[in-house]
Coordinates of C-alpha atoms and ligand atoms in Angstrom, one line a residue:
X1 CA 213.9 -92.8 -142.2
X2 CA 216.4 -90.8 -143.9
X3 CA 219.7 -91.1 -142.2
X4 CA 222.1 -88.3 -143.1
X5 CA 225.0 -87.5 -141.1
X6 CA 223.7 -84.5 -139.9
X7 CA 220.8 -85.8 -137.8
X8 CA 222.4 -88.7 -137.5
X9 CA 225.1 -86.7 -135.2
X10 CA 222.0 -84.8 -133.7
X11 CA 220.9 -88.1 -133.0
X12 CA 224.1 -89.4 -131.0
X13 CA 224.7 -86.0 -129.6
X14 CA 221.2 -85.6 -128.4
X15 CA 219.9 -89.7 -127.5
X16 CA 223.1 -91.9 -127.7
X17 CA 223.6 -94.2 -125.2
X18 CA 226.8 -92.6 -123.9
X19 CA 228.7 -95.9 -124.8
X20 CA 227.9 -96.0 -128.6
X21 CA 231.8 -96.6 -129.5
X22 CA 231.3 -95.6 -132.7
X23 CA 230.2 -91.8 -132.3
X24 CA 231.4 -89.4 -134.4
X25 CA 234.3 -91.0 -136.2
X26 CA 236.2 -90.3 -139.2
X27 CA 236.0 -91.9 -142.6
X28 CA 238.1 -95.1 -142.4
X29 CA 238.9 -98.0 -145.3
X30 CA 237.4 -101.2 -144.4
X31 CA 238.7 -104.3 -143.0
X32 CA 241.7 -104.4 -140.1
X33 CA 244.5 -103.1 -141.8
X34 CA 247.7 -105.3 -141.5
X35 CA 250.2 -104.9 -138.8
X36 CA 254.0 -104.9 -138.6
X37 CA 254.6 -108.3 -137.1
X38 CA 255.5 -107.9 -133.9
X39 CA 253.4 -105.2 -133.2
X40 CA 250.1 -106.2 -131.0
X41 CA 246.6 -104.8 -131.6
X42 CA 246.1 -104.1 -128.4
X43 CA 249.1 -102.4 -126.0
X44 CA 247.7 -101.5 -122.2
X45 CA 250.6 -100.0 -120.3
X46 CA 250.7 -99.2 -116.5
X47 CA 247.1 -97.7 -116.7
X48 CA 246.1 -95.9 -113.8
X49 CA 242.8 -94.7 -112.6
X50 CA 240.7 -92.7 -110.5
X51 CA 237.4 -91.2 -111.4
X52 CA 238.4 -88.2 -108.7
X53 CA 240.9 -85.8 -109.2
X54 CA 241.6 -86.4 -105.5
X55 CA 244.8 -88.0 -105.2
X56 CA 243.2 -89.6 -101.9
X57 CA 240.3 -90.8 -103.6
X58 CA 240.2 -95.0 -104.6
X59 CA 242.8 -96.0 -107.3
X60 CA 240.1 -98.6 -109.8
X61 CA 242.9 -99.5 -111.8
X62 CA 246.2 -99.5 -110.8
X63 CA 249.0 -100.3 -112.9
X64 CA 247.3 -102.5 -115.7
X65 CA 249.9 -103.8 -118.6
X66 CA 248.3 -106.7 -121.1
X67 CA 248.7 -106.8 -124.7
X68 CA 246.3 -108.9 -127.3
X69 CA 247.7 -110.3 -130.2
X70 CA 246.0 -110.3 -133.8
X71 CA 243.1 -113.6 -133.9
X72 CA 243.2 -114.1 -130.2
X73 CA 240.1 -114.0 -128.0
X74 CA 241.2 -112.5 -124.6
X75 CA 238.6 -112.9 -121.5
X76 CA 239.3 -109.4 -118.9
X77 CA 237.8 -111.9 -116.1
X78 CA 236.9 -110.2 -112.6
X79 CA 234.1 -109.6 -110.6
X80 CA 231.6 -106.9 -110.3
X81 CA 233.6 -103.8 -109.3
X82 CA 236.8 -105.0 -110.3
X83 CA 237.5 -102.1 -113.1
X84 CA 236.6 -104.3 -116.4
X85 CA 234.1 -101.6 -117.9
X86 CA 236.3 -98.8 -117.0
X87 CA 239.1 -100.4 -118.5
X88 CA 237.2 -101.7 -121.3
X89 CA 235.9 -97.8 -122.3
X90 CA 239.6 -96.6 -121.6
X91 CA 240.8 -98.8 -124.4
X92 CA 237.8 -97.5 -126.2
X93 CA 238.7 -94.2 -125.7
X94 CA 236.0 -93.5 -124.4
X95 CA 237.4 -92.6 -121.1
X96 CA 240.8 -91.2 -120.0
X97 CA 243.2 -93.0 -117.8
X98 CA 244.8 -90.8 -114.9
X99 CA 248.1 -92.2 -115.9
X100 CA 249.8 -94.9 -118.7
X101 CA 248.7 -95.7 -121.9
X102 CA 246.8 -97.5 -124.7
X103 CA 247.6 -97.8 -128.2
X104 CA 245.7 -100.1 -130.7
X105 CA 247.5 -101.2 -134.0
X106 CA 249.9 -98.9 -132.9
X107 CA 248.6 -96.1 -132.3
X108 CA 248.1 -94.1 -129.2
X109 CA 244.4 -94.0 -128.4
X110 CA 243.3 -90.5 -127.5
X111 CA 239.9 -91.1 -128.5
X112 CA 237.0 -93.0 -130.1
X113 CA 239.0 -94.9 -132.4
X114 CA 238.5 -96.3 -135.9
X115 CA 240.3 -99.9 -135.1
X116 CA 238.0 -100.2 -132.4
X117 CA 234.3 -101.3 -131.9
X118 CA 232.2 -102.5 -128.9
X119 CA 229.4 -104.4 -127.9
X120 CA 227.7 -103.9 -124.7
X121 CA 225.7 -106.0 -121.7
X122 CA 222.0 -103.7 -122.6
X123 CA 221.7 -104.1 -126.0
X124 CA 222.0 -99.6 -126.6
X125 CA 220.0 -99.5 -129.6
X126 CA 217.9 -97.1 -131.2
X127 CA 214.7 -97.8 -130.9
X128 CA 213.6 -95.6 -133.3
X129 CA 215.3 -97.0 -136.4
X130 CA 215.1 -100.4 -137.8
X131 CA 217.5 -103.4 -138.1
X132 CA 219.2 -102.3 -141.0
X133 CA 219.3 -98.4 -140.2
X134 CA 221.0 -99.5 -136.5
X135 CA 223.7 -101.3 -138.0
X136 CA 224.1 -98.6 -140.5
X137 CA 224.9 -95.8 -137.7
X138 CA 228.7 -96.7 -137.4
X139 CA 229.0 -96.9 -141.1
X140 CA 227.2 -93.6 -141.9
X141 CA 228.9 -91.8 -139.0
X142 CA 232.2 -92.9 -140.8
X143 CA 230.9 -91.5 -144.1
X144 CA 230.6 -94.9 -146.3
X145 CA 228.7 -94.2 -149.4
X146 CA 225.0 -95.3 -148.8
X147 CA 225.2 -98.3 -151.5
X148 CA 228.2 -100.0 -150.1
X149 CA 226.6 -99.0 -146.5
X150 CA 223.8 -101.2 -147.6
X151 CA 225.6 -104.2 -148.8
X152 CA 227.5 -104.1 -145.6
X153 CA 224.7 -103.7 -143.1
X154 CA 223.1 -106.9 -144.9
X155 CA 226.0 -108.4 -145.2
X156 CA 226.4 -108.5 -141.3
X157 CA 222.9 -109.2 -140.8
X158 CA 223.1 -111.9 -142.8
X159 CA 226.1 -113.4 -141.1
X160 CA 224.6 -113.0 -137.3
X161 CA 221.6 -114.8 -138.7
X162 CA 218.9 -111.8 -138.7
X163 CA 218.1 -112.8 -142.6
X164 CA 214.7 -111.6 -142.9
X165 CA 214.3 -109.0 -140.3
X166 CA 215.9 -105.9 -141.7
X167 CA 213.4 -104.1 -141.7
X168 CA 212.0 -104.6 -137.4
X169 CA 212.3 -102.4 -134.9
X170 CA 213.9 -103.1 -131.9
X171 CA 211.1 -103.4 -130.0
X172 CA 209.8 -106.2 -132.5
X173 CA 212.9 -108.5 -131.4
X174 CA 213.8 -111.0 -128.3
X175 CA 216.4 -110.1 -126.2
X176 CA 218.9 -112.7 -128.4
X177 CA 217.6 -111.0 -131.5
X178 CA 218.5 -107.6 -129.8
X179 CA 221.8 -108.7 -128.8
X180 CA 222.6 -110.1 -132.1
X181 CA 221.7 -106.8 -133.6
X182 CA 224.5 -105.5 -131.6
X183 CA 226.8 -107.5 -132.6
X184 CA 226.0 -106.3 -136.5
X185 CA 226.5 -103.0 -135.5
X186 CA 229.9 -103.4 -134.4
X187 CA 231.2 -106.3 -136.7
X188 CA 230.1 -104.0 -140.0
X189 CA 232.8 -102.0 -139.1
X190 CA 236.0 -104.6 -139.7
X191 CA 237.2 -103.6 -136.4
X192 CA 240.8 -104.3 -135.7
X193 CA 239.9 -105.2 -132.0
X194 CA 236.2 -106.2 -130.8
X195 CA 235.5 -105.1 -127.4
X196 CA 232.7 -107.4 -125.9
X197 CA 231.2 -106.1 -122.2
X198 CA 229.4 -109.0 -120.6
X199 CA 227.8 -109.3 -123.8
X200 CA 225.8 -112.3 -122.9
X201 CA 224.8 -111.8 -119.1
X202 CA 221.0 -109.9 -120.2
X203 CA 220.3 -113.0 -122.1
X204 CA 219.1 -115.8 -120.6
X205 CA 221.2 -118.9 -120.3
X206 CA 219.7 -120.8 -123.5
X207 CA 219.8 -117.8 -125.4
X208 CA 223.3 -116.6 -124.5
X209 CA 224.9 -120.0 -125.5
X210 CA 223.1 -120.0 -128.8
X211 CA 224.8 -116.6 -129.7
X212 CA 227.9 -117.4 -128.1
X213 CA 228.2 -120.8 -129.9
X214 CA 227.3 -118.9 -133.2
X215 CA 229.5 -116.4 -132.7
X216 CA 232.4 -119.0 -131.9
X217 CA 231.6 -120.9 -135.3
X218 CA 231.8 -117.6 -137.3
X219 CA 235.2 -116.6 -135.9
X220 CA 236.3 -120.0 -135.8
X221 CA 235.2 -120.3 -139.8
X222 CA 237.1 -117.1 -140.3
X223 CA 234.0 -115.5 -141.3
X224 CA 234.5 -112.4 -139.2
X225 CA 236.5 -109.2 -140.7
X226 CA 238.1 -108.5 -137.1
X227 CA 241.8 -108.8 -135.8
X228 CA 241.1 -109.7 -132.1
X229 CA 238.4 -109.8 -129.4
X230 CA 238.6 -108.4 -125.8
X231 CA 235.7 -110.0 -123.7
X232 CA 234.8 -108.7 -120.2
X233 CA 233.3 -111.4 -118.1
X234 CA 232.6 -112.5 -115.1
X235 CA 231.6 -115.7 -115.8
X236 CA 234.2 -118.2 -115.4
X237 CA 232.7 -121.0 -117.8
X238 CA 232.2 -118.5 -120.3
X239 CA 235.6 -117.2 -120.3
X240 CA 237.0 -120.8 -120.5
X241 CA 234.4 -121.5 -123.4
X242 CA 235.6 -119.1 -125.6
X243 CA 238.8 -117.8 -125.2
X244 CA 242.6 -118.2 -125.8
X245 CA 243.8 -116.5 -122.8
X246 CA 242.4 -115.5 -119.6
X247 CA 243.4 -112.3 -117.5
X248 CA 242.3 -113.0 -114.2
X249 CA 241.5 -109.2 -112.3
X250 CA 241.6 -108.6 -108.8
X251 CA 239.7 -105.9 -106.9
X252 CA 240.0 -102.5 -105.2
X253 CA 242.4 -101.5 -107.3
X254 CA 241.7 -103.5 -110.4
X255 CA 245.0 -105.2 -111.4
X256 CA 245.8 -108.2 -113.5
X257 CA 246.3 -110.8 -111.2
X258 CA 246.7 -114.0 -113.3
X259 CA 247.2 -115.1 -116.4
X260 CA 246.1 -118.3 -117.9
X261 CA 246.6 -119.9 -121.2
X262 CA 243.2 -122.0 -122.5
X263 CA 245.0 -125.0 -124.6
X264 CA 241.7 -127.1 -124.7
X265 CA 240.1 -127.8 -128.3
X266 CA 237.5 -126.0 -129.7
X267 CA 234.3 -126.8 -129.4
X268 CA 235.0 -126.8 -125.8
X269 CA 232.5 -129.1 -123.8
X270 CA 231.4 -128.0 -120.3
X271 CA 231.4 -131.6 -119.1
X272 CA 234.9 -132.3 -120.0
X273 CA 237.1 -133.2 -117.1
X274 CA 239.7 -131.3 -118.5
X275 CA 237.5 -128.0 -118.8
X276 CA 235.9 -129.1 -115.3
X277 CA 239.9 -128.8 -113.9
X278 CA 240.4 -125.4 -115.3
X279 CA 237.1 -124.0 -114.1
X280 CA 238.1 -125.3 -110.4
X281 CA 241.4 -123.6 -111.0
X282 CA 240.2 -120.2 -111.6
X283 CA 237.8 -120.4 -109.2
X284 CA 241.2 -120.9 -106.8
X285 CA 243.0 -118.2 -108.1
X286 CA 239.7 -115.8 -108.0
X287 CA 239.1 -116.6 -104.1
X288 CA 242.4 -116.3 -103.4
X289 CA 242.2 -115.1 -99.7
X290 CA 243.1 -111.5 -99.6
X291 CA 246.0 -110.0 -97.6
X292 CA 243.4 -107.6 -95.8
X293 CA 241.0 -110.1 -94.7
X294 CA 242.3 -112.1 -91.8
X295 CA 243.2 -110.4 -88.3
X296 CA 242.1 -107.4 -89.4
X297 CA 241.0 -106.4 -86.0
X298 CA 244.6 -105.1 -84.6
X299 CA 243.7 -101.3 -85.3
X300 CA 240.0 -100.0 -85.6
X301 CA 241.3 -97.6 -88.8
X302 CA 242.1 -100.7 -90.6
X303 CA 239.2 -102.2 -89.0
X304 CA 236.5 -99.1 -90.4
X305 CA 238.1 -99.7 -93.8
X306 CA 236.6 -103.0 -94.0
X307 CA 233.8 -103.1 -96.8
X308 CA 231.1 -105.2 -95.8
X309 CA 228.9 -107.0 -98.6
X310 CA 224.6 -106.7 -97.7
X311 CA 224.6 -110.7 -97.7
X312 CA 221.4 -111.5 -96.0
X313 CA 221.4 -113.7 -93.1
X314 CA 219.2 -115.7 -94.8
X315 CA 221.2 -116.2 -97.7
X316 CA 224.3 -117.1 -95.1
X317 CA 222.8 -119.8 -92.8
X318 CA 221.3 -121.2 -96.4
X319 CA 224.6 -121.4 -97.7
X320 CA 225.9 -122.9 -94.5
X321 CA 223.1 -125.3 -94.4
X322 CA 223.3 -126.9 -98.0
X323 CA 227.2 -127.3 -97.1
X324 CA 226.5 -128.7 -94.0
X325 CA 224.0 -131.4 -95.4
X326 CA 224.8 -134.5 -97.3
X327 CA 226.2 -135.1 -99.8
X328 CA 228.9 -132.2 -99.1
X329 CA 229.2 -133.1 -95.3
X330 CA 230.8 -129.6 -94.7
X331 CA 233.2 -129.4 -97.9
X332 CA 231.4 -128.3 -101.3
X333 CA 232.8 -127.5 -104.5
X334 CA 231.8 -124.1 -105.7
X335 CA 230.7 -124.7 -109.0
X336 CA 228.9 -127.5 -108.0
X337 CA 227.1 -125.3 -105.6
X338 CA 226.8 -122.7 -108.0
X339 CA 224.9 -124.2 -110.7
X340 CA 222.7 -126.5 -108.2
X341 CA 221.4 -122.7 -106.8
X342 CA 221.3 -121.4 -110.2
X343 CA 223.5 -118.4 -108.2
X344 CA 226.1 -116.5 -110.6
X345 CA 229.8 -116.8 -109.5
X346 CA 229.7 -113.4 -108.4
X347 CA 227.0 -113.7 -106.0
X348 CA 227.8 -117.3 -104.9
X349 CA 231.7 -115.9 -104.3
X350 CA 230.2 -113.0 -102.4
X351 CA 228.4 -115.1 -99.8
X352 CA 231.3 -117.5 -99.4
X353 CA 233.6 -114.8 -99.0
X354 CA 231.0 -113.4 -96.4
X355 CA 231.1 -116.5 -94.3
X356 CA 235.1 -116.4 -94.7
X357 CA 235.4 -113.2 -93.6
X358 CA 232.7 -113.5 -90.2
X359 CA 235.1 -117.3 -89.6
X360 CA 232.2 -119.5 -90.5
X361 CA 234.2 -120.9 -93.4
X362 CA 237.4 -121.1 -95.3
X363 CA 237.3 -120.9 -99.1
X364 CA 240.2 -122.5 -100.8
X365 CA 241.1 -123.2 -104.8
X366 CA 237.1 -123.2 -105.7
X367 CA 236.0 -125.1 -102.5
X368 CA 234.2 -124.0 -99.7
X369 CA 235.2 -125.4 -96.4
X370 CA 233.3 -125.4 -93.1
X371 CA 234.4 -124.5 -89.7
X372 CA 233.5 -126.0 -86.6
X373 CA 231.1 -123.4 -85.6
X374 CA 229.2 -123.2 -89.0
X375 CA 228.4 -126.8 -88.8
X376 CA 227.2 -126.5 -85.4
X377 CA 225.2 -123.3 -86.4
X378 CA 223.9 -125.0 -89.7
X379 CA 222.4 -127.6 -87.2
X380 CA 221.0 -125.8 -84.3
X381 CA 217.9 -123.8 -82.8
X382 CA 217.1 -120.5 -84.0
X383 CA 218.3 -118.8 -80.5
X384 CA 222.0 -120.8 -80.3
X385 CA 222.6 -120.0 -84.0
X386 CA 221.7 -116.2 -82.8
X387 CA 224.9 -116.6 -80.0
X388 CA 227.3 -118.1 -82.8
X389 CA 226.5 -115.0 -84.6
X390 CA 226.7 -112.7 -82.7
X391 CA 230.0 -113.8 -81.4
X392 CA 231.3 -114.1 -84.9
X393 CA 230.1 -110.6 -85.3
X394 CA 231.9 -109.1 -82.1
X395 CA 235.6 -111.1 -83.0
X396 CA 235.7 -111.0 -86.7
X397 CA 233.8 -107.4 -87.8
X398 CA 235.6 -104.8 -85.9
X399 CA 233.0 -102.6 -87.1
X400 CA 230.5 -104.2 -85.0
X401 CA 232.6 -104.0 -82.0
X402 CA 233.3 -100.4 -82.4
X403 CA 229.1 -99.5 -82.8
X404 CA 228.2 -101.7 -80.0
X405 CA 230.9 -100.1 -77.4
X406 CA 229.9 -96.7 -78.4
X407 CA 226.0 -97.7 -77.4
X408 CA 227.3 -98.9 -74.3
X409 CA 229.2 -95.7 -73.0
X410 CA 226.6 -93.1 -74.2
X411 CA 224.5 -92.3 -71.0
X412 CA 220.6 -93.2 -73.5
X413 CA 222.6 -95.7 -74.8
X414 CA 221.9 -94.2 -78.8
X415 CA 223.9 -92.7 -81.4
X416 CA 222.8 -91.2 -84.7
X417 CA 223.5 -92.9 -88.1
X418 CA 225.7 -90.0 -89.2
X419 CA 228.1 -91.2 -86.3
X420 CA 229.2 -94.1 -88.3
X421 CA 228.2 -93.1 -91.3
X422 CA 231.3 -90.1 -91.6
X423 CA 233.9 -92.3 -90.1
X424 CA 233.3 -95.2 -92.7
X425 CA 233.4 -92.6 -95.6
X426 CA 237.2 -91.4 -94.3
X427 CA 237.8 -94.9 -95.2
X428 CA 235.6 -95.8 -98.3
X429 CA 233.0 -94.2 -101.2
X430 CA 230.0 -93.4 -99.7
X431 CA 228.0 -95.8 -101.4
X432 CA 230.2 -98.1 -99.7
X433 CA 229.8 -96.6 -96.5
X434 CA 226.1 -97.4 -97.3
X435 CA 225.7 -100.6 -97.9
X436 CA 228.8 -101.6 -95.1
X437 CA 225.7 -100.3 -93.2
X438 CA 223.1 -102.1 -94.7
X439 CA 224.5 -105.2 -94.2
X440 CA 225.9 -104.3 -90.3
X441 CA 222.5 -103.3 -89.5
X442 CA 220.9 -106.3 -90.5
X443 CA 223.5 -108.9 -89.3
X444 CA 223.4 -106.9 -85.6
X445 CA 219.7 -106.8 -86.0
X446 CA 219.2 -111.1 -86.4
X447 CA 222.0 -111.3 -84.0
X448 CA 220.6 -108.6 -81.9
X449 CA 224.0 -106.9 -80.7
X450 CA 221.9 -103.5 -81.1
X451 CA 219.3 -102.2 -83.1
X452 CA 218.7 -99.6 -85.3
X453 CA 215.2 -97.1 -85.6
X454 CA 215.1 -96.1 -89.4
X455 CA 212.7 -93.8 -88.7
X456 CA 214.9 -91.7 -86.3
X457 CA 218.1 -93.0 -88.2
X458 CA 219.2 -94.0 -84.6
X459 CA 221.9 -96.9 -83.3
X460 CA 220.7 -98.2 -79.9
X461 CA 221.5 -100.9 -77.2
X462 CA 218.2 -103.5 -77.2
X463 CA 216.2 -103.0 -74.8
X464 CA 216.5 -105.4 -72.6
X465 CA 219.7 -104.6 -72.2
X466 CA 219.3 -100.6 -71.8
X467 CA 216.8 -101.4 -68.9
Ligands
LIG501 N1 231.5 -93.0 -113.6 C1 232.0 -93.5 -112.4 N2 232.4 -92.6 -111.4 C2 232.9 -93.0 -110.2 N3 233.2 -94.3 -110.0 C3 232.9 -95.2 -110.9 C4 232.3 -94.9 -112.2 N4 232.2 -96.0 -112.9 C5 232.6 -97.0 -112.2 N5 233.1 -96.5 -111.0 C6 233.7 -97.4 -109.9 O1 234.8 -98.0 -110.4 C7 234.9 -99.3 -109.9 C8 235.0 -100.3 -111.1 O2 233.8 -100.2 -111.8 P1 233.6 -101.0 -113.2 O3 234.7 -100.6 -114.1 O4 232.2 -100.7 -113.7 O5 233.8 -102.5 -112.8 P2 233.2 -103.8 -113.5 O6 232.9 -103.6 -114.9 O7 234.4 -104.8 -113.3 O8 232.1 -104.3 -112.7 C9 233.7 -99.6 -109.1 O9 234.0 -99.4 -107.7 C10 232.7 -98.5 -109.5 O10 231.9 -98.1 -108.4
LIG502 MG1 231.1 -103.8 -116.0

């Protein structure tokens, strides 16, 4: 296939995956261009934003400042809904911020910009052109002359160790293969700064460690044409793998909570105590008990603006009952924990969290901690661990206590979903909304502090107790 510019913009216009950085930019020399000293490739200051114009509407990033300096590898490290892709395609320009700004070697971003490529988690390439013609598309769409296009492109391929296969298709490659492909596309282009979104977390674990080790020892050979690299993460081991600095972000809004330098030798070995101590340490700093958690039940307003993760019940009494048994005894290092369920940080965090917040447990500087009650529920009858939580429920989610009192002083004892449903969304998105009902209906349900009738979309008291 015959790539000219023309349907090569019909192409991106018509198919691109709306994150292909590298869309319809100008002709640019090659290689990062040299910087005043001083002068950082990357400048985020007080970036603000909301995706609604609504002033009322939830602030995802509020008042972000970070710089990166030329050859640093920066981890953006936060959990899932912490703001790292938005902020990630604002620095892109890819995305405007509602307030602050972004410059890159300099220069203001307003736009896709030449200094700038990125890689991202689903490997966004075309299936419909080979190897070579994929990593060609930012080089074309910058107007390269197709000889030196050519040298590049194999040049690249060469380097991420896709020697041979040129001439595939996509669908001809593994997942790595795919992902290294990727990582041609945007390391042709000399990019002052290399944005990397969770670049690794489609791969599986053998395969991601291979590429990230690889791409380590090329940037670490000073093979790669490319001033910094920005990597979104939300793995902690990987962020302490590979980079110089870590920026720790909190959630709802997204903010830069913490800042950590990463000292240790290069290459970095998982098992080393010292690694081991830093992992435990942002682990501390990431479950960090939040201000809005405890004793949230003084007023039901701040009560309905709780968010309530769908952790299954099964999921929390398993959690409770590994903790519980030796060789924790009630006290369990969370990456421990982690790896032993082969559960990501995210969804291991989410469940402790879960049992924080419902007073089962107290996480604390990467530990997990068991109360009194979770033990006992961790080691008793089916009907007992019912009681526990249901009572948990009742004290801790003032959410529950608010459905449950409305059953009781309707005359049929029933209320409609809706009921809930528009008072949650006064405080929340509604896809928050739904899944804070998700998971209240099927904590109530195992607890049985009401029901609910998905066919008729209807709250009600059980019926034992309506009788
Ligand atoms: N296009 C969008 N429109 C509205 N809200 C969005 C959009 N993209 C992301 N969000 C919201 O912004 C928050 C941050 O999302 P994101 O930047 O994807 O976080 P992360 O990459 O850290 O998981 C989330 O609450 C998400 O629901
Ligand atoms: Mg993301």
């Amino acid at each position: 296939m015959n790539l000219t510019p023309k349907s090569l913009r019909a192409a991106l216009g018509a198919h691109a995956p709306a994150d292909l950085a590298t869309a319809g930019v100008a002709p640019a020399a090659p290689g990062p261009r040299p910087l005043p000293s001083g002068v950082p490739i990357l400048t985020v200051k007080d970036v603000c934003k909301r995706y609604d114009s609504d002033p009322d509407s939830p602030l995802v990033l509020d008042n972000v400042n970070m710089t990166v300096d030329r050859r640093e590898i920066v981890a953006l490290l936060g959990r899932s809904g912490s703001g790292k892709s938005t902020l990630l395609r604002i620095i892109a320009g890819l995305l405007s911020s509602t307030s602050g700004q972004v410059a890159v070697a300099g220069k203001p971003v307003s736009g896709p910009a030449n200094d700038v490529a990125m890689v991202f988690q689903s490997f966004a390439l075309f299936p419909w052109l080979t190897v070579l013609e994929n990593v060609q598309v930012g080089l074309e769409a910058r107007g390269v002359p197709p000889a030196e296009m050519r040298k590049r492109a194999l040049a690249a391929i060469d380097l991420i160790g896709l020697d041979g296969f040129e001439n595939a298709y996509p669908r001809e490659l593994s997942g790595g293969m795919r992902q290294r492909v990727g990582f041609a596309r945007a390391l042709v282009l000399d990019p002052g700064i290399l944005l990397l979104d969770e670049p690794f977390s489609a791969l599986d674990v053998l395969t991601a460690e291979t590429v990230r080790t690889d791409f380590l020892d090329l940037w670490g050979d000073g093979h790669l044409a490319i001033g910094a690299v920005l990597l979104v993460t939300h793995n902690i081991e990987e962020a302490v793998q590979m980079c110089d600095r870590i920026l720790v972000m909190s959630s709802n809004p997204g903010r830069v909570a913490a800042e950590i330098e990463v000292t240790l030798p290069h290459p970095r070995v998982r098992t080393d105590p010292a690694f081991r101590q830093l992992v435990d340490h942002i682990y501390g700093l990431m479950t960090r008990r939040r201000k809005a958690a405890p004793g949230i039940a003084e007023t039901l307003a701040a009560g309905l603006s709780l968010q309530l993760p769908h952790v299954s019940t099964n999921v929390l009494a398993g959690l409770m009952e590994m903790v519980d048994a030796e060789p924790h005894n009630g006290v369990a290092d969370l990456p421990v924990i982690s790896s032993a369920l082969q559960m990501s940080t995210d969804d291991l965090l989410k469940v402790a969290e879960t049992l924080q917040m419902l007073g089962f447990a107290e996480v604390v500087e990467g530990d997990i901690r068991l109360l009194p009650p979770a033990r006992q529920f961790a080691q008793a009858e089916l009907d007992v661990r019912k009681r526990l939580f249901a009572d948990h429920l009742l004290q801790r989610i003032p959410l529950a206590s608010h459905i449950r009192r409305v059953l009781q002083e309707r005359p049929n004892h029933r209320a409609p979903r809706p009921r809930f449903e528009t008072e949650l969304e006064d405080h929340m998105s509604e896809t928050a909304a739904d899944e804070t009902l998700k998971a209240m209906i099927s904590w109530a349900r195992y607890a049985e502090v009401f029901a609910y009738d998905g066919d008729t979309a209807q709250f009600h008291l059980d019926a034992e107790e309506e009788a």
